[in-house]
XYZ file of N, CA and C in Angstrom:
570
model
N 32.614 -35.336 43.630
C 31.547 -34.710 42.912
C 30.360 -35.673 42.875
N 29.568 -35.108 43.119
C 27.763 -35.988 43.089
C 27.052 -35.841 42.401
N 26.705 -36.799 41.618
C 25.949 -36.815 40.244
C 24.326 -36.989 41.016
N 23.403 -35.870 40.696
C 22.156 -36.614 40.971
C 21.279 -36.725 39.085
N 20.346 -37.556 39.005
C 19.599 -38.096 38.050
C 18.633 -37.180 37.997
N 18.178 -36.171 39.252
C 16.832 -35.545 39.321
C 16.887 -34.536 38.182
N 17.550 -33.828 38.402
C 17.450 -32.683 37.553
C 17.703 -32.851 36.082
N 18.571 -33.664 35.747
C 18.621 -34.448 34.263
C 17.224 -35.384 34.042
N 16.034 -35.301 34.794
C 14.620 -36.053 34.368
C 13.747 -34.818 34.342
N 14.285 -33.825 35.461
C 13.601 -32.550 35.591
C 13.401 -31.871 34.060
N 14.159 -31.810 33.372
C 14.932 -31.298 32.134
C 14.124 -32.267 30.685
N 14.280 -33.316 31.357
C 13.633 -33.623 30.046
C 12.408 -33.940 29.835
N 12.020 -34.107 31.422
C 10.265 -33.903 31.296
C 9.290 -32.856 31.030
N 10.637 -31.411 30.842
C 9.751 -30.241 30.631
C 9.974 -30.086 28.984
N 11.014 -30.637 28.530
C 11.061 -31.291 27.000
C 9.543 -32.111 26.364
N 9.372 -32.822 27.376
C 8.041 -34.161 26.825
C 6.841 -33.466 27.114
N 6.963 -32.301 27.904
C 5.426 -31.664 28.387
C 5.215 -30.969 27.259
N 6.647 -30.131 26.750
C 6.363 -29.334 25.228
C 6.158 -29.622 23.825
N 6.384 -30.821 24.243
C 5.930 -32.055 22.632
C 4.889 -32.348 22.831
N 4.236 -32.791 24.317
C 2.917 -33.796 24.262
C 1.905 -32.201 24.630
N 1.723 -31.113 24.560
C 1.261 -29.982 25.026
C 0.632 -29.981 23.538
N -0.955 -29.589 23.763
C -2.148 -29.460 22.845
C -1.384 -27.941 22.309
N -1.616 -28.124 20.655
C -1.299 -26.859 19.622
C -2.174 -26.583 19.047
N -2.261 -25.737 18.356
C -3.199 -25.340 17.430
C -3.322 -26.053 16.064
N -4.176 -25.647 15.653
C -4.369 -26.681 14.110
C -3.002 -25.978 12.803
N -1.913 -27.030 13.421
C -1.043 -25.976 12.031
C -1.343 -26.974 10.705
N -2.645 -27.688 10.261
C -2.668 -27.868 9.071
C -3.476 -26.657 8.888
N -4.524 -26.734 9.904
C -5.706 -24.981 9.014
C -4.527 -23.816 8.383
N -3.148 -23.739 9.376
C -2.571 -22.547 8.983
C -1.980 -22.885 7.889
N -1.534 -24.060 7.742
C -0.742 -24.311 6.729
C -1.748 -24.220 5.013
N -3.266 -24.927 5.121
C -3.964 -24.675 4.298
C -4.406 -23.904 4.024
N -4.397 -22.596 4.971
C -4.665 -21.044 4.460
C -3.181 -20.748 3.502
N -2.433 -20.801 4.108
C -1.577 -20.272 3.637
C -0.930 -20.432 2.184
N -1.410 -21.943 1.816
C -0.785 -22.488 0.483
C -1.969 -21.399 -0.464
N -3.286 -21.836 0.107
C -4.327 -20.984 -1.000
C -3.712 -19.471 -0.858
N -3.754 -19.194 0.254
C -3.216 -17.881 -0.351
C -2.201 -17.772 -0.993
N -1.053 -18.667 -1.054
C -0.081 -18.732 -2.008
C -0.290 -18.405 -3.585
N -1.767 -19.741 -3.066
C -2.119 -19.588 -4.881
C -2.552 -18.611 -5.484
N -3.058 -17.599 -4.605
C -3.903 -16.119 -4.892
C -2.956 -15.668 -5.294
N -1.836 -15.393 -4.475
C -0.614 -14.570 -4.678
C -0.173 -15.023 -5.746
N 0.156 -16.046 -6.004
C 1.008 -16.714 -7.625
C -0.170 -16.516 -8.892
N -1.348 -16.369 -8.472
C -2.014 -15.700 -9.838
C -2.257 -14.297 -10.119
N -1.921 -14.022 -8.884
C -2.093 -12.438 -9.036
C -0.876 -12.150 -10.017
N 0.451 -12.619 -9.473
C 1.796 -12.267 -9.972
C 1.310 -12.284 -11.670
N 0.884 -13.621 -11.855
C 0.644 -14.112 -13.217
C -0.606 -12.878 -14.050
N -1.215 -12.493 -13.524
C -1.980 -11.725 -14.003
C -1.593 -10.067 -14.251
N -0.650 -9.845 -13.414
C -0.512 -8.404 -13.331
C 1.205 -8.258 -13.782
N 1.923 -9.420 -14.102
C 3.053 -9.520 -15.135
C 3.176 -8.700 -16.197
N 1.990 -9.291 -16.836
C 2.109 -8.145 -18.701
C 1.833 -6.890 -18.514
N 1.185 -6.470 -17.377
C 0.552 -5.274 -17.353
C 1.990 -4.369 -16.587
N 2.652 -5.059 -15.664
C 3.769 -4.412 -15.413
C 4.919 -4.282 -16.613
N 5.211 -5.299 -17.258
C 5.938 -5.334 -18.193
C 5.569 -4.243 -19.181
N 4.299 -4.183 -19.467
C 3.958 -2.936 -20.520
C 4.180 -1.540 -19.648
N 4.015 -1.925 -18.405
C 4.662 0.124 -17.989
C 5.628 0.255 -18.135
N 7.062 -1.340 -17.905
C 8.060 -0.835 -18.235
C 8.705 -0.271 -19.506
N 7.372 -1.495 -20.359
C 8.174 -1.020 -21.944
C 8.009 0.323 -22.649
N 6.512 1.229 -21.668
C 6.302 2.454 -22.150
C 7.223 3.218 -21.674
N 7.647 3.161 -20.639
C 8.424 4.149 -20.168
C 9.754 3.917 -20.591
N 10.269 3.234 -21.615
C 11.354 3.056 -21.810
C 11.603 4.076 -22.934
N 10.538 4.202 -23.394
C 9.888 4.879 -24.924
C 10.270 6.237 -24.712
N 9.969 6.829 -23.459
C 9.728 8.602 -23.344
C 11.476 8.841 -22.059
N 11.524 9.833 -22.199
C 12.277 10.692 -21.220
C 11.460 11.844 -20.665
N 11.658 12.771 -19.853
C 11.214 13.820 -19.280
C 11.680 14.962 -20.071
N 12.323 14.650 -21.136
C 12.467 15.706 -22.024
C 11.813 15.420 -23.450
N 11.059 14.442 -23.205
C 10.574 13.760 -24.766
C 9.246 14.813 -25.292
N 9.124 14.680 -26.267
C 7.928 15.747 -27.181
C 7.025 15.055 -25.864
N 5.812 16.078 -25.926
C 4.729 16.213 -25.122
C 4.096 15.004 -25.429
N 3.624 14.974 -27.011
C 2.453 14.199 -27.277
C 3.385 12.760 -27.209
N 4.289 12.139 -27.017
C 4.822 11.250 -26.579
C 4.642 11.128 -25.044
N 4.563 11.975 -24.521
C 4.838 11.588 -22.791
C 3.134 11.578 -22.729
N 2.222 12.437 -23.431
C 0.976 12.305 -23.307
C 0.783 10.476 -23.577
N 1.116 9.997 -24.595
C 0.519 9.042 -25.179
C 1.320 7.779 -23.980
N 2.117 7.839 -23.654
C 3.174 7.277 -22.494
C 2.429 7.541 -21.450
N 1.932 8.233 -20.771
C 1.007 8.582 -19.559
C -0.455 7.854 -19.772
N -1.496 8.007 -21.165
C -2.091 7.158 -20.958
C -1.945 5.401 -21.108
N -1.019 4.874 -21.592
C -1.159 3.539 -21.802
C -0.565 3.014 -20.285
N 0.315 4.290 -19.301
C 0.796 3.535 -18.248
C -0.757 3.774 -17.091
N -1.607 4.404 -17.738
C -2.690 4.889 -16.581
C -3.578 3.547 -17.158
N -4.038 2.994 -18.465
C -5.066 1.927 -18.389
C -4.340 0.683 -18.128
N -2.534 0.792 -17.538
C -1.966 -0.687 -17.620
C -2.148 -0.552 -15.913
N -1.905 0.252 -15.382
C -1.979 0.613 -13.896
C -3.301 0.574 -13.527
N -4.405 1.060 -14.242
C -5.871 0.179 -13.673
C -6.053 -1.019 -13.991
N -5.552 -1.571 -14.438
C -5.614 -3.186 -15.000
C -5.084 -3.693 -13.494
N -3.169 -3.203 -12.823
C -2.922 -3.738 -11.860
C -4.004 -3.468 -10.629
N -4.373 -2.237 -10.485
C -5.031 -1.926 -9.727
C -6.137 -2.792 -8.708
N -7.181 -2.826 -10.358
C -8.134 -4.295 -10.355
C -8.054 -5.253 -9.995
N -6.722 -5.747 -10.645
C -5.978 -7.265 -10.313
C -5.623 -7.326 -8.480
N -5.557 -6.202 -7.916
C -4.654 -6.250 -6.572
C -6.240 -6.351 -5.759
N -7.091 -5.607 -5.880
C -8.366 -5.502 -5.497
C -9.262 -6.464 -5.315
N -9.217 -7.383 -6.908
C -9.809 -8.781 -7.024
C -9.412 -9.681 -5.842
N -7.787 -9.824 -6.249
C -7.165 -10.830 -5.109
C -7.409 -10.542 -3.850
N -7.260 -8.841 -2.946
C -7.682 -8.622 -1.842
C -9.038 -9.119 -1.481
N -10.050 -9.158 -2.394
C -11.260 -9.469 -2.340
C -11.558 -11.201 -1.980
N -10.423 -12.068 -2.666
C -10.651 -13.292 -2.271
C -9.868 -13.575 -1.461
N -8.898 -12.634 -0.697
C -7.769 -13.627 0.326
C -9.154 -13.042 2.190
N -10.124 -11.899 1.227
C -11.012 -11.575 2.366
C -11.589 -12.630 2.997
N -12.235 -12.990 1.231
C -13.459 -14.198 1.717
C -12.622 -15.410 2.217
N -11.596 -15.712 1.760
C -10.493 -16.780 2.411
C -10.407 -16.940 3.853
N -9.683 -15.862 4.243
C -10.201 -15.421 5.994
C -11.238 -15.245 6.409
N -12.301 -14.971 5.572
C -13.644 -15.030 6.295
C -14.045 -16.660 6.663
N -13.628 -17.767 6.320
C -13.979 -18.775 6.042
C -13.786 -19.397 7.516
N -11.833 -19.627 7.490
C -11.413 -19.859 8.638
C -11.523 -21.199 8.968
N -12.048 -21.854 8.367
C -12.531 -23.465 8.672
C -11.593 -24.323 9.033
N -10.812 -24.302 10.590
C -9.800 -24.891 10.832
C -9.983 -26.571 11.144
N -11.093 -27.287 11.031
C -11.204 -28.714 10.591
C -10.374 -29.726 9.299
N -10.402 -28.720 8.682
C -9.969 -29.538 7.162
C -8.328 -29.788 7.502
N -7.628 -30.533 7.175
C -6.359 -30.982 6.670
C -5.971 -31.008 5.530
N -4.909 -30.350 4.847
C -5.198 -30.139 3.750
C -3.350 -30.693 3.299
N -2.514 -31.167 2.553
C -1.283 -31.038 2.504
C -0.579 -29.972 1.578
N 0.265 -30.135 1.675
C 1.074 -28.549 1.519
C 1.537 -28.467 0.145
N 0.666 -27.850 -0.721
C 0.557 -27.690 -2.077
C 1.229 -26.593 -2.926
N 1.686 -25.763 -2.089
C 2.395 -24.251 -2.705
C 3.884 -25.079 -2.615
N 4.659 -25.054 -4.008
C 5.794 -25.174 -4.062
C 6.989 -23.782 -3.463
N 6.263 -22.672 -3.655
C 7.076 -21.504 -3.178
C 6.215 -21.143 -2.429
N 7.253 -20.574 -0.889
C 6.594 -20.124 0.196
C 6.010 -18.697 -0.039
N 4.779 -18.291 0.580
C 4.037 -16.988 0.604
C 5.627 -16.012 0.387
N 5.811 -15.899 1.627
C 7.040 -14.892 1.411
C 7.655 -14.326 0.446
N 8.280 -15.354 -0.489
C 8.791 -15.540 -1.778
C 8.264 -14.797 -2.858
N 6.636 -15.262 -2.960
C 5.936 -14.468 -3.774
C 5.566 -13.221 -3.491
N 5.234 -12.534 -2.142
C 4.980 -11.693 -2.147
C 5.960 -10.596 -2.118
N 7.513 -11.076 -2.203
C 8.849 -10.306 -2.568
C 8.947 -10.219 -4.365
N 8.922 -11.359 -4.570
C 8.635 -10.807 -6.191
C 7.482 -10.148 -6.675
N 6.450 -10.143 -6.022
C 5.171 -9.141 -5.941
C 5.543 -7.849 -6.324
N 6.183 -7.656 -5.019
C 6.826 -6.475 -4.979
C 8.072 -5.732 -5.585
N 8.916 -6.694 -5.696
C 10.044 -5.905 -6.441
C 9.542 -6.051 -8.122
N 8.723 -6.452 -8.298
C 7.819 -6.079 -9.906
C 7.004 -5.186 -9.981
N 6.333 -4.769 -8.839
C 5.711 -3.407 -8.859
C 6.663 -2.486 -8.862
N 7.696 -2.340 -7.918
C 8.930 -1.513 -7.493
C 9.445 -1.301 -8.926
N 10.044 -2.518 -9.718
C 10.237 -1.984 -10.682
C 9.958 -1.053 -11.851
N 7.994 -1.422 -11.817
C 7.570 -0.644 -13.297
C 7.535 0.816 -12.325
N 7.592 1.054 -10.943
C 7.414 2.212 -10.346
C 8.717 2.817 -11.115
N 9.734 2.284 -10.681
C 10.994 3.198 -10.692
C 11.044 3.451 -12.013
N 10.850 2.633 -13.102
C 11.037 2.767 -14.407
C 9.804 4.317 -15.170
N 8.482 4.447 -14.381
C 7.522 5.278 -15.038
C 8.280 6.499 -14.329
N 8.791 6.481 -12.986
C 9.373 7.776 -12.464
C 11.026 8.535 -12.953
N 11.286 7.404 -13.779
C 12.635 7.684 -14.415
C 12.132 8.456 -15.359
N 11.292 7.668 -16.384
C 11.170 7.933 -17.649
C 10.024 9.457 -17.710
N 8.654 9.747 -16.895
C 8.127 10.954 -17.110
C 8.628 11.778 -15.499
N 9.183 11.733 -14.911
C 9.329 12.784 -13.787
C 8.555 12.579 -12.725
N 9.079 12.986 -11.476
C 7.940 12.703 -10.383
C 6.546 13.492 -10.710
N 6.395 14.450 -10.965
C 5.237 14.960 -10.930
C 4.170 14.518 -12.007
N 4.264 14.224 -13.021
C 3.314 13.466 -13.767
C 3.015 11.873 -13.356
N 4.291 11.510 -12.959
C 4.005 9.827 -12.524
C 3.411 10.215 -11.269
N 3.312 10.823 -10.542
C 2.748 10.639 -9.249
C 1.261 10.500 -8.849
N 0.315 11.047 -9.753
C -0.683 11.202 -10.261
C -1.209 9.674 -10.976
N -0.256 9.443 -11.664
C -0.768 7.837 -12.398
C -0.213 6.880 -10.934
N 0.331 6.786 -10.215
C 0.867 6.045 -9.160
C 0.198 5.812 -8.022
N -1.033 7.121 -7.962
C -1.561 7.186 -6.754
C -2.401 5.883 -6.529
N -3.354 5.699 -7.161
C -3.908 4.021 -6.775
C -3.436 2.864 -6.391
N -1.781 2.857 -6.413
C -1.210 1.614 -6.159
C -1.182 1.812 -4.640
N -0.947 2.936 -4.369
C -0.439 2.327 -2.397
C -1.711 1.796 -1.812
N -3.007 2.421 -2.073
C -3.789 1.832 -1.398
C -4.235 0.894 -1.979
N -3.971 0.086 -3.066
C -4.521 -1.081 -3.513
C -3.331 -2.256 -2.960
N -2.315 -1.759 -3.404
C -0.920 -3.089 -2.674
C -1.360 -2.848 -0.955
N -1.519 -1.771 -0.303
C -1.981 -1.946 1.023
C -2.988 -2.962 1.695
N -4.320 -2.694 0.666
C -5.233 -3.457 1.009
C -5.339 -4.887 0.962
N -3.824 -5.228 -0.176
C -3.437 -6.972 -0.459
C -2.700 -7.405 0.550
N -1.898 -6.426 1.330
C -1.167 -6.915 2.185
C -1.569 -7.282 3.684
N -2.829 -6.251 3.636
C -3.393 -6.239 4.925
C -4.097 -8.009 4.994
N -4.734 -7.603 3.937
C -5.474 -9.318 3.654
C -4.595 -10.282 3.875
N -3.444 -10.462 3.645
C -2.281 -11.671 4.615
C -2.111 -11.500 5.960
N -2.415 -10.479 6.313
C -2.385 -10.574 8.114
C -2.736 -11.639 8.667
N -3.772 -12.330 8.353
C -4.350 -13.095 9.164
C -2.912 -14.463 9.534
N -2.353 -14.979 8.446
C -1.362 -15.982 8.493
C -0.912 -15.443 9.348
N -0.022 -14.715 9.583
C 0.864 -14.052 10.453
C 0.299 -14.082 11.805
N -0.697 -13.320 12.038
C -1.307 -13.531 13.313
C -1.320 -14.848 13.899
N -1.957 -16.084 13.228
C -2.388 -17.352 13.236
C -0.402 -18.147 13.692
N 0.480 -17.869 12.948
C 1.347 -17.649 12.907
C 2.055 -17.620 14.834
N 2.248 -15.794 14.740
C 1.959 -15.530 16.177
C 1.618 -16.374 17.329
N 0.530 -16.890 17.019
C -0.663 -17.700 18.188
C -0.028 -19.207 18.339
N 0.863 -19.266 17.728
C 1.698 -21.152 17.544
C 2.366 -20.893 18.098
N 3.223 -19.870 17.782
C 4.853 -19.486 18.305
C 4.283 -19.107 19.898
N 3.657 -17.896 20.183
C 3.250 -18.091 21.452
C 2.660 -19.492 22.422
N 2.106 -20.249 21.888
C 1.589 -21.250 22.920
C 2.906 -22.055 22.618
N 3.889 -22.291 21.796
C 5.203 -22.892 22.185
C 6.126 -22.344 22.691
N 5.975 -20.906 22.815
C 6.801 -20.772 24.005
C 6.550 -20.662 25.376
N 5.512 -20.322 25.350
C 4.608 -20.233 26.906
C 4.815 -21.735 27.329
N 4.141 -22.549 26.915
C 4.607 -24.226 26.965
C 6.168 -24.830 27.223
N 6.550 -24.144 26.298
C 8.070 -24.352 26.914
C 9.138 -23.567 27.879
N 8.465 -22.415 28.191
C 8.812 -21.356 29.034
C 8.764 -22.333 30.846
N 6.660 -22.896 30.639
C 6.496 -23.285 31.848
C 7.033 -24.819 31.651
N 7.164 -25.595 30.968
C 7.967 -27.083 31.239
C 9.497 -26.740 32.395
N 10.000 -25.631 31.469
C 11.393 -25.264 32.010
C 11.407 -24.546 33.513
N 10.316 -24.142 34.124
C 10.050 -23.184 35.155
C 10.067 -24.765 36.355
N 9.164 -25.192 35.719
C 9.021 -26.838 36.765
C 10.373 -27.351 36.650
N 11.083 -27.749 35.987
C 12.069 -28.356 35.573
C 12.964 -27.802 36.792
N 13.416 -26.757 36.816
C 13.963 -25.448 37.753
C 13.789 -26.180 39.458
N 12.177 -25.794 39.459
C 11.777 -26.007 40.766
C 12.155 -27.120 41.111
N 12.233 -28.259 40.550
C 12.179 -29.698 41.019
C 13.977 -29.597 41.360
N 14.732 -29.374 40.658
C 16.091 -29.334 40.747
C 16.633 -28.807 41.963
């Protein structure tokens, strides 16, 4: 059996081409991403009590409860639900100007103790919740009506994180393309 050396240098020089191969700025991504963290972790913080109070109204009524109870239950969950509303709108509004910025020069270190992800799952399963709780407690057809502003306001917050993701995308692609072609040479030489 014949050992050659070539192809074991072939191999690891397409290793050293994918380490020493120009990347993109992953501090810019990383410093978008913590601020938006922080958007996201004040949003949570801001739109907490206001979820908590839909749950506690709706804990109050059933779909069989006197009227002027489900009346009075319908409005406190309609001015706690424009409160979230606002709150989701505000934040969409600054994760805009955030991405409008883009300023991939700065270095910034990595200041969000919990990853985006994280927050924007408890985001959500706290909206999810006061949802399920107002649709338990008055029926689909009256909650649906107080509910309608949330999809397109949680839509418009979510869209506003695209950009990470994309930015995201654009790393993972030039490391694999980079390491796709190290390994293609690697091949040939062998």
């Amino acid at each position: 059996m014949r050992f050659s050396i070539l192809p074991v240098l072939a191999l690891a020089g397409s290793f050293t081409s994918v380490l020493s191969a120009p990347t993109p700025e992953p501090f810019a991504v990383e410093r978008r991403q913590t601020t938006q963290a922080s958007i996201i972790q004040s949003l949570i913080t801001t739109v907490v009590p206001s979820l908590s109070a839909i749950n506690a109204t709706a804990h109050t009524v059933t779909p069989a409860s006197a009227p002027a109870a489900i009346a009075v239950a319908e409005a406190t969950a309609q001015k706690e639900i424009a409160a979230v509303v606002s709150a989701f709108t505000a934040s969409t509004a600054q994760l805009k100007a955030l991405n409008a910025k883009r300023d991939t020069t700065a270095i910034a270190t990595r200041q969000a103790t919990v990853p985006l992800g994280v927050l924007l799952g408890e985001l959500v399963a706290d909206v999810l919740a006061a949802v399920d709780a107002l649709l338990n407690a008055l029926g689909l057809g009256p909650a649906s009506g107080l509910l309608a502003p949330l999809g397109p306001a949680l839509s418009g917050l979510l869209l506003a994180l695209e950009v990470v993701v994309d930015d995201l995308l654009a790393a993972v692609e030039t490391l694999v393309n980079d390491l796709l072609t190290g390994l293609a040479g690697g091949l040939l030489l062998a």
